[in-house]
Amino acid sequence: MKRLLSLLCLLFLWGCNPSFLDVKNNKSQLVPSTLTDFEMLLNKYPVMNTSTGNGLGIASSDEIAVDDNIWLALKKLQDKNAYVWSKDLFEGEDVPDWNNPYQTVLYANLVLDGLQKLKGKEQDESTRLKLEGYALFFRAKSFFTLAMHFAAPWGDTDNETFGIPLRLDYDPTLISKRATVTQTYAQIERDLLQALDQLPKQVPVLYLPGRACAMIMLARLYLVKSDFEKALTYAGMALNEGYSLLDYNSIKPGASYTFPASGIGNKEFLLFENANQVEYFSKTKLTVPTSFVDMFDGNDLRKSYFFTKVGNLYQYKGSYLGSASLFTGIALDEAYLIKAECLVRLGKVNDGLKALGELLKYRYKPGTAPEYKDMTQEKALELVLLERRKELYLRGHRWYDLRRLNREDHLKTDLKRTVNGIEYLLPARDRRYTFPVPDEVVIKSDVLQFER
């Protein structure tokens, strides 16, 4: 135990360094060696599940509004810059959206390396395989989050070389370099497919992933790649794992936040994770655009469960974490939305609308959920994407969706904000949809900078 605690302290120091990918340390010291050691590392939820990225992507999306006076008073430059899509995003600051996911990768790699050394030795092989599945999943999810922000979008052939560094060894002395976008997605896919074979169906706590989590992550990955057949397959598999949706009619909203703390009691909640904190991610500083709230029907319970009106402004109270922390984990509703979108895109419009209806009946007042059918494929897709935007509000998906939908001319979106009297624009397919790598990482590694 003393050895493991010392190791955790060392790992913490690595993760706090803004360029920890290239820190020089002796990897032979303080290495865990037992299944119990590795299980303790995977259960370290402040590293594996907390502040795991996505913050600046949410800040850069069109989901939020920040008052001019609040924006002017912000202390962190990257929080200000993300909101107005500045080319120099970080200005030399430490970057949690980069550091934290790679710290998770570091822990996962340490576990994977140690578990590989235990292979074939006398021990509980089923436990070893399960722990390996957990580690592979956490590495894949971290790589995915990093790719959605620091790699060029899938399909951007002009920038194919700008994937992310794929750290597959826990040795922090290795020099980092970028993989290609194709290599990045292939590694995420490999990790998830292997994890799926080894993860348990049920898990003891919401901080650990089960099989359904890997299925939904695979569906999410294939959706970003526009591989709708595979995305549909894995979304359907997740829906057959025995979980069910939360009926919004069955809950009594809390006074400050609608949903129970940490997902406890929310039966569609599959994996705990929250976004990195940005200065204006608080109930009093972050406001919801009125135009977005107006998209919700009066019988749609999400309107009152997600938002509360204070004066003339709307504030958000609908995080599945039951707090001001923004939920970026995994829940079953995402599988319904992926299934609906893929069916519509594959020409099975009424089947897609039926899948959407299976979700909406748990979101509307009894007997009021709309029943959609016999729509054109174009109109059905617009509807499904709108419902996706509403359901997954402030869960990190909007930035991913803007990047993938901007590839399609009829779905692309140009973003615009006016801050302190100045108009800022982010056109579809702009290079600023890819974040720069922190300067210190570029200086101390072979990672090429993405010029915005």
Coordinates of C-alpha atoms in Angstrom, one line a residue:
M1 CA 0.0 0.0 0.0
K2 CA 2.8 2.4 0.9
R3 CA 4.5 1.7 -2.5
L4 CA 1.2 2.3 -4.3
L5 CA 0.6 5.6 -2.5
S6 CA 4.0 6.8 -3.4
L7 CA 3.4 5.9 -7.0
L8 CA 0.1 7.8 -7.1
C9 CA 1.9 10.9 -5.8
L10 CA 4.5 10.6 -8.6
L11 CA 1.8 10.1 -11.2
F12 CA 0.0 13.2 -9.9
L13 CA 3.1 15.2 -10.4
W14 CA 3.5 14.0 -13.9
G15 CA -0.1 14.9 -14.7
C16 CA 0.2 18.4 -13.3
N17 CA 3.1 19.3 -15.6
P18 CA 1.8 21.0 -18.7
S19 CA 4.1 19.0 -20.9
F20 CA 4.1 15.8 -18.9
L21 CA 4.1 13.7 -22.0
D22 CA 7.8 14.3 -22.2
V23 CA 8.8 14.5 -18.5
K24 CA 12.1 12.7 -17.7
N25 CA 11.6 10.1 -14.9
N26 CA 12.8 6.6 -14.1
K27 CA 9.9 4.4 -14.9
S28 CA 11.4 1.5 -12.9
Q29 CA 10.6 3.0 -9.6
L30 CA 7.4 2.4 -7.6
V31 CA 5.7 0.1 -10.1
P32 CA 2.6 -1.7 -8.9
S33 CA 2.6 -5.4 -9.3
T34 CA -0.7 -7.0 -8.1
L35 CA -4.2 -7.1 -9.4
T36 CA -5.2 -5.2 -6.3
D37 CA -2.7 -2.5 -7.1
F38 CA -4.1 -2.1 -10.6
E39 CA -7.7 -2.2 -9.4
M40 CA -6.9 0.7 -7.1
L41 CA -5.4 2.7 -9.9
L42 CA -8.5 2.2 -12.1
N43 CA -10.7 3.2 -9.2
K44 CA -8.9 6.5 -8.8
Y45 CA -12.0 8.4 -10.1
P46 CA -10.5 11.9 -9.7
V47 CA -8.1 10.9 -12.5
M48 CA -10.2 8.5 -14.6
N49 CA -13.6 10.2 -14.4
T50 CA -13.3 13.8 -13.2
S51 CA -12.4 16.9 -15.3
T52 CA -11.6 14.6 -18.3
G53 CA -11.6 17.3 -21.1
N54 CA -14.4 18.8 -23.2
G55 CA -14.5 22.1 -21.3
L56 CA -13.2 24.3 -24.1
G57 CA -15.2 22.5 -26.7
I58 CA -18.4 23.3 -24.8
A59 CA -17.2 26.9 -24.4
S60 CA -16.6 27.2 -28.1
S61 CA -20.0 25.7 -29.2
D62 CA -23.2 27.6 -29.7
E63 CA -24.9 26.2 -26.6
I64 CA -24.1 29.0 -24.2
A65 CA -24.2 32.7 -23.7
V66 CA -21.9 34.7 -21.4
D67 CA -22.7 38.3 -20.3
D68 CA -20.1 40.9 -21.5
N69 CA -19.2 42.0 -18.0
I70 CA -18.6 38.4 -16.9
W71 CA -16.5 37.7 -20.0
L72 CA -14.4 40.9 -19.5
A73 CA -13.7 39.9 -15.9
L74 CA -12.5 36.3 -16.7
K75 CA -9.0 35.5 -15.4
K76 CA -8.0 32.6 -17.6
L77 CA -7.1 33.6 -21.1
Q78 CA -8.1 30.3 -22.7
D79 CA -11.6 30.6 -21.2
K80 CA -12.0 34.1 -22.8
N81 CA -10.4 33.0 -26.0
A82 CA -12.4 29.9 -26.5
Y83 CA -15.7 31.8 -26.3
V84 CA -14.6 34.1 -29.2
W85 CA -12.6 31.5 -31.2
S86 CA -9.3 33.3 -30.9
K87 CA -6.5 31.8 -33.0
D88 CA -4.0 31.9 -30.1
L89 CA -6.2 29.9 -27.8
F90 CA -3.9 29.2 -24.8
E91 CA -1.4 32.1 -24.8
G92 CA 1.1 30.0 -22.9
E93 CA -1.3 28.8 -20.2
D94 CA -1.5 25.4 -18.7
V95 CA -4.1 23.4 -20.7
P96 CA -6.3 21.0 -18.6
D97 CA -8.2 19.9 -21.7
W98 CA -4.9 18.4 -23.0
N99 CA -3.2 17.4 -19.7
N100 CA -6.1 15.7 -18.0
P101 CA -7.0 13.2 -20.7
Y102 CA -3.4 12.3 -21.2
Q103 CA -3.1 11.8 -17.4
T104 CA -5.9 9.2 -17.7
V105 CA -4.0 7.6 -20.6
L106 CA -0.9 7.4 -18.4
Y107 CA -2.7 5.6 -15.7
A108 CA -4.4 3.2 -18.2
N109 CA -1.0 2.4 -19.8
L110 CA 0.6 1.7 -16.5
V111 CA -2.2 -0.7 -15.7
L112 CA -2.1 -2.4 -19.2
D113 CA 1.7 -2.8 -19.0
G114 CA 1.5 -4.4 -15.5
L115 CA -1.4 -6.7 -16.4
Q116 CA 0.4 -7.9 -19.5
K117 CA 3.3 -9.0 -17.3
L118 CA 0.9 -11.0 -15.1
K119 CA -0.5 -12.9 -18.1
G120 CA -0.2 -16.7 -17.7
K121 CA 0.9 -16.5 -14.1
E122 CA -1.1 -18.0 -11.2
Q123 CA -3.9 -15.6 -10.4
D124 CA -7.5 -14.8 -11.1
E125 CA -7.4 -14.6 -14.9
S126 CA -11.0 -13.4 -15.2
T127 CA -10.2 -10.4 -13.0
R128 CA -7.0 -9.6 -14.9
L129 CA -9.0 -9.6 -18.2
K130 CA -11.7 -7.4 -16.7
L131 CA -9.2 -4.9 -15.4
E132 CA -7.5 -4.8 -18.8
G133 CA -10.9 -4.1 -20.3
Y134 CA -11.4 -1.1 -18.0
A135 CA -8.0 0.3 -18.8
L136 CA -8.5 -0.1 -22.6
F137 CA -11.9 1.7 -22.4
F138 CA -10.5 4.6 -20.4
R139 CA -7.6 5.0 -22.8
A140 CA -9.9 4.9 -25.8
K141 CA -12.4 7.4 -24.4
S142 CA -9.5 9.8 -23.6
F143 CA -8.1 9.4 -27.1
F144 CA -11.6 10.1 -28.5
T145 CA -12.0 13.2 -26.4
L146 CA -8.6 14.5 -27.5
A147 CA -9.2 13.7 -31.1
M148 CA -12.5 15.7 -31.1
H149 CA -10.6 18.8 -30.1
F150 CA -6.9 18.5 -31.0
A151 CA -7.0 16.4 -34.2
A152 CA -8.2 17.5 -37.6
P153 CA -11.8 16.5 -38.3
W154 CA -12.4 13.1 -39.9
G155 CA -12.6 13.5 -43.6
D156 CA -10.4 16.5 -43.8
T157 CA -7.9 15.0 -46.2
D158 CA -5.8 18.1 -46.4
N159 CA -4.9 17.8 -42.8
E160 CA -4.8 14.0 -42.4
T161 CA -1.4 14.1 -40.8
F162 CA -2.8 16.0 -37.8
G163 CA -4.0 13.3 -35.5
I164 CA -3.1 13.1 -31.9
P165 CA 0.0 11.6 -30.1
L166 CA -1.0 8.0 -29.4
R167 CA 0.7 7.2 -26.1
L168 CA 0.6 3.4 -25.8
D169 CA 3.4 3.1 -23.2
Y170 CA 3.4 4.6 -19.7
D171 CA 7.0 5.6 -20.0
P172 CA 7.0 9.5 -19.8
T173 CA 10.5 9.7 -21.3
L174 CA 9.3 8.8 -24.8
I175 CA 9.2 11.6 -27.2
S176 CA 5.7 12.4 -28.5
K177 CA 4.7 12.8 -32.1
R178 CA 1.4 13.0 -33.9
A179 CA -0.3 9.9 -35.5
T180 CA -2.4 10.5 -38.6
V181 CA -6.1 11.0 -38.2
T182 CA -6.8 7.5 -39.6
Q183 CA -4.3 6.0 -37.2
T184 CA -5.9 7.8 -34.3
Y185 CA -9.4 6.5 -35.1
A186 CA -8.0 3.0 -35.7
Q187 CA -6.4 2.9 -32.3
I188 CA -9.5 4.1 -30.6
E189 CA -11.5 1.4 -32.4
R190 CA -9.0 -1.4 -31.5
D191 CA -9.1 -0.4 -27.9
L192 CA -12.9 -0.3 -27.7
L193 CA -13.3 -3.6 -29.5
Q194 CA -10.9 -5.4 -27.2
A195 CA -12.5 -3.7 -24.2
L196 CA -15.9 -4.9 -25.3
D197 CA -14.7 -8.5 -25.2
Q198 CA -13.4 -8.2 -21.7
L199 CA -15.8 -5.8 -19.9
P200 CA -18.5 -7.1 -17.6
K201 CA -22.1 -6.6 -18.3
Q202 CA -22.8 -5.1 -14.9
V203 CA -20.3 -3.0 -12.8
P204 CA -20.3 -2.3 -9.1
V205 CA -20.0 1.5 -9.3
L206 CA -20.9 4.2 -11.9
Y207 CA -17.3 5.1 -12.2
L208 CA -16.4 2.0 -14.1
P209 CA -17.6 1.1 -17.6
G210 CA -19.6 -2.0 -18.5
R211 CA -20.2 -3.5 -21.9
A212 CA -22.9 -1.1 -22.9
C213 CA -20.5 1.8 -22.4
A214 CA -18.1 0.3 -24.9
M215 CA -21.0 -0.3 -27.4
I216 CA -22.1 3.3 -27.2
M217 CA -18.6 4.6 -27.6
L218 CA -18.2 2.4 -30.7
A219 CA -21.5 3.8 -32.0
R220 CA -20.3 7.3 -31.3
L221 CA -17.0 6.7 -33.1
Y222 CA -18.6 5.2 -36.2
L223 CA -21.2 8.1 -36.2
V224 CA -18.3 10.6 -36.4
K225 CA -16.9 8.6 -39.3
S226 CA -20.3 8.5 -41.0
D227 CA -20.2 4.7 -40.9
F228 CA -23.9 4.5 -40.2
E229 CA -24.3 0.8 -40.5
K230 CA -21.7 0.0 -37.8
A231 CA -23.0 2.9 -35.6
L232 CA -26.5 1.4 -35.9
T233 CA -25.2 -2.0 -35.0
Y234 CA -23.5 -1.0 -31.8
A235 CA -26.3 1.4 -30.7
G236 CA -28.7 -1.5 -31.1
M237 CA -26.4 -3.8 -29.1
A238 CA -26.3 -1.3 -26.3
L239 CA -30.1 -1.1 -26.2
N240 CA -30.3 -4.9 -25.8
E241 CA -28.1 -4.9 -22.7
G242 CA -31.0 -4.7 -20.4
Y243 CA -30.9 -1.1 -19.3
S244 CA -33.9 1.3 -19.6
L245 CA -34.6 5.0 -19.9
L246 CA -35.5 7.3 -17.0
D247 CA -39.2 8.3 -17.3
Y248 CA -39.1 12.0 -16.6
N249 CA -42.7 11.8 -15.4
S250 CA -41.5 9.6 -12.5
I251 CA -39.1 12.0 -10.9
K252 CA -39.5 14.9 -8.5
P253 CA -37.1 17.6 -9.6
G254 CA -34.7 18.9 -6.9
A255 CA -34.9 22.6 -5.8
S256 CA -31.6 23.6 -7.3
Y257 CA -30.9 20.8 -9.7
T258 CA -33.4 18.5 -11.4
F259 CA -31.6 15.1 -11.3
P260 CA -30.1 13.1 -8.4
A261 CA -26.5 13.7 -7.4
S262 CA -23.8 11.7 -9.2
G263 CA -26.4 9.8 -11.3
I264 CA -27.5 7.7 -8.4
G265 CA -31.0 6.4 -9.0
N266 CA -31.0 7.5 -12.7
K267 CA -31.4 4.1 -14.4
E268 CA -30.2 5.4 -17.8
F269 CA -26.9 6.7 -16.3
L270 CA -24.1 4.3 -17.3
L271 CA -20.8 6.1 -16.6
F272 CA -19.8 9.0 -14.4
E273 CA -17.7 11.7 -16.1
N274 CA -17.6 15.5 -15.9
A275 CA -16.1 18.2 -18.1
N276 CA -13.1 20.3 -17.2
Q277 CA -14.3 23.4 -15.4
V278 CA -14.4 26.7 -17.3
E279 CA -14.8 29.9 -15.3
Y280 CA -18.3 30.6 -16.6
F281 CA -19.5 27.0 -16.1
S282 CA -21.6 28.0 -13.1
K283 CA -25.3 28.4 -12.6
T284 CA -25.1 32.1 -12.2
K285 CA -22.6 32.9 -14.9
L286 CA -23.7 30.6 -17.8
T287 CA -26.9 31.6 -19.5
V288 CA -28.9 29.6 -22.1
P289 CA -29.7 31.3 -25.3
T290 CA -33.5 32.1 -25.3
S291 CA -33.7 31.0 -28.9
F292 CA -32.6 27.5 -27.9
V293 CA -35.1 27.3 -25.0
D294 CA -37.9 28.3 -27.3
M295 CA -37.3 25.2 -29.4
F296 CA -38.8 23.1 -26.6
D297 CA -42.6 22.3 -26.7
G298 CA -44.6 23.3 -23.7
N299 CA -45.4 19.7 -23.0
D300 CA -41.8 18.7 -23.2
L301 CA -40.6 18.1 -19.6
R302 CA -37.0 18.9 -20.5
K303 CA -37.9 22.6 -20.8
S304 CA -38.6 22.9 -17.1
Y305 CA -36.2 20.2 -16.0
F306 CA -33.2 21.6 -17.9
F307 CA -33.8 25.3 -17.5
T308 CA -35.0 27.8 -14.9
K309 CA -35.9 31.4 -15.7
V310 CA -34.3 34.1 -13.6
G311 CA -35.5 37.5 -14.7
N312 CA -35.3 37.6 -18.5
L313 CA -32.6 34.9 -18.6
Y314 CA -32.5 31.1 -18.5
Q315 CA -30.0 29.2 -16.4
Y316 CA -29.1 25.5 -16.7
K317 CA -30.1 23.0 -13.9
G318 CA -30.3 19.8 -15.9
S319 CA -26.9 18.1 -15.5
Y320 CA -27.2 14.4 -14.9
L321 CA -24.7 14.8 -12.1
G322 CA -27.2 16.8 -10.1
S323 CA -24.8 19.7 -9.6
A324 CA -23.1 22.5 -11.5
S325 CA -20.7 20.0 -12.9
L326 CA -21.4 19.3 -16.6
F327 CA -22.1 15.6 -17.3
T328 CA -20.0 14.3 -20.2
G329 CA -20.2 10.6 -19.4
I330 CA -22.4 7.9 -21.0
A331 CA -26.2 7.4 -20.7
L332 CA -28.6 5.2 -22.6
D333 CA -30.5 8.1 -24.3
E334 CA -27.5 8.6 -26.6
A335 CA -28.0 5.1 -28.1
Y336 CA -31.6 5.9 -29.0
L337 CA -30.5 9.1 -30.8
I338 CA -27.7 7.3 -32.7
K339 CA -30.1 4.6 -33.7
A340 CA -32.7 7.1 -34.9
E341 CA -30.2 9.1 -36.9
C342 CA -28.6 6.1 -38.6
L343 CA -31.9 4.6 -39.6
V344 CA -33.0 7.8 -41.2
R345 CA -29.7 8.2 -43.0
L346 CA -29.9 4.7 -44.3
G347 CA -33.4 5.3 -45.8
K348 CA -35.4 3.6 -43.1
V349 CA -37.2 6.9 -42.2
N350 CA -40.2 5.5 -40.3
D351 CA -38.1 3.1 -38.3
G352 CA -35.8 6.0 -37.3
L353 CA -38.8 8.1 -36.3
K354 CA -40.1 5.2 -34.2
A355 CA -36.7 5.0 -32.4
L356 CA -36.9 8.7 -31.7
G357 CA -40.4 8.3 -30.4
E358 CA -39.3 5.6 -28.0
L359 CA -37.1 8.2 -26.3
L360 CA -39.5 11.2 -26.5
K361 CA -42.4 9.3 -24.7
Y362 CA -40.2 9.4 -21.6
R363 CA -39.6 13.1 -22.0
Y364 CA -43.1 14.5 -22.5
K365 CA -46.1 14.8 -20.2
P366 CA -48.2 11.7 -20.4
G367 CA -50.1 11.3 -23.7
T368 CA -48.5 14.4 -25.3
A369 CA -45.4 13.0 -27.0
P370 CA -45.5 13.8 -30.7
E371 CA -45.8 10.8 -33.1
Y372 CA -43.8 11.4 -36.3
K373 CA -44.2 9.4 -39.4
D374 CA -44.3 9.6 -43.2
M375 CA -41.8 12.5 -43.3
T376 CA -39.2 13.0 -46.1
Q377 CA -35.7 11.8 -45.3
E378 CA -34.4 15.4 -45.2
K379 CA -37.1 16.6 -42.8
A380 CA -36.7 13.5 -40.6
L381 CA -33.0 14.0 -40.4
E382 CA -33.4 17.7 -39.4
L383 CA -35.9 16.6 -36.7
V384 CA -33.6 13.8 -35.3
L385 CA -30.6 16.2 -35.2
L386 CA -32.7 18.8 -33.4
E387 CA -33.8 16.3 -30.8
R388 CA -30.2 15.2 -30.4
R389 CA -29.1 18.8 -29.8
K390 CA -31.9 19.2 -27.2
E391 CA -31.4 15.9 -25.4
L392 CA -27.6 16.1 -25.2
Y393 CA -27.4 19.7 -24.2
L394 CA -24.1 20.7 -22.5
R395 CA -22.9 17.1 -22.5
G396 CA -19.9 17.8 -24.9
H397 CA -21.6 16.4 -28.0
R398 CA -22.4 19.7 -29.8
W399 CA -18.7 20.4 -30.6
Y400 CA -18.3 16.9 -32.1
D401 CA -21.5 17.3 -34.0
L402 CA -20.6 20.7 -35.5
R403 CA -17.3 19.2 -36.7
R404 CA -19.0 16.2 -38.4
L405 CA -22.1 17.9 -39.7
N406 CA -20.1 20.8 -41.2
R407 CA -18.9 18.2 -43.8
E408 CA -22.4 18.3 -45.3
D409 CA -23.4 21.4 -47.1
H410 CA -27.0 21.2 -46.1
L411 CA -26.2 20.8 -42.4
K412 CA -23.3 23.1 -41.9
T413 CA -23.5 25.9 -39.4
D414 CA -21.7 29.3 -39.2
L415 CA -21.4 30.5 -35.6
K416 CA -21.6 34.1 -34.6
R417 CA -21.3 36.0 -31.4
T418 CA -21.2 39.7 -30.4
V419 CA -19.1 40.4 -27.3
N420 CA -18.5 43.9 -25.9
G421 CA -19.7 45.4 -29.2
I422 CA -17.4 43.3 -31.4
E423 CA -18.8 40.6 -33.7
Y424 CA -16.9 37.3 -33.9
L425 CA -17.4 34.6 -36.5
L426 CA -16.6 30.9 -36.8
P427 CA -17.5 29.7 -40.3
A428 CA -18.2 26.0 -40.9
R429 CA -15.0 24.0 -41.7
D430 CA -12.8 26.8 -40.3
R431 CA -9.4 25.7 -39.1
R432 CA -10.3 26.9 -35.6
Y433 CA -12.4 23.8 -35.2
T434 CA -9.1 22.1 -34.4
F435 CA -7.4 23.3 -31.2
P436 CA -3.6 24.0 -31.2
V437 CA -1.4 21.8 -29.1
P438 CA 0.0 23.6 -26.0
D439 CA 3.2 25.5 -26.9
E440 CA 5.3 23.7 -24.3
V441 CA 4.5 20.3 -25.7
V442 CA 5.6 21.5 -29.2
I443 CA 8.8 22.8 -27.8
K444 CA 9.7 19.6 -25.9
S445 CA 8.5 17.0 -28.4
D446 CA 8.2 16.1 -32.1
V447 CA 4.5 17.2 -32.2
L448 CA 3.8 19.5 -35.1
Q449 CA 1.6 22.5 -34.4
F450 CA -1.7 22.9 -36.1
E451 CA -1.7 26.4 -37.5
R452 CA -5.1 28.0 -37.1

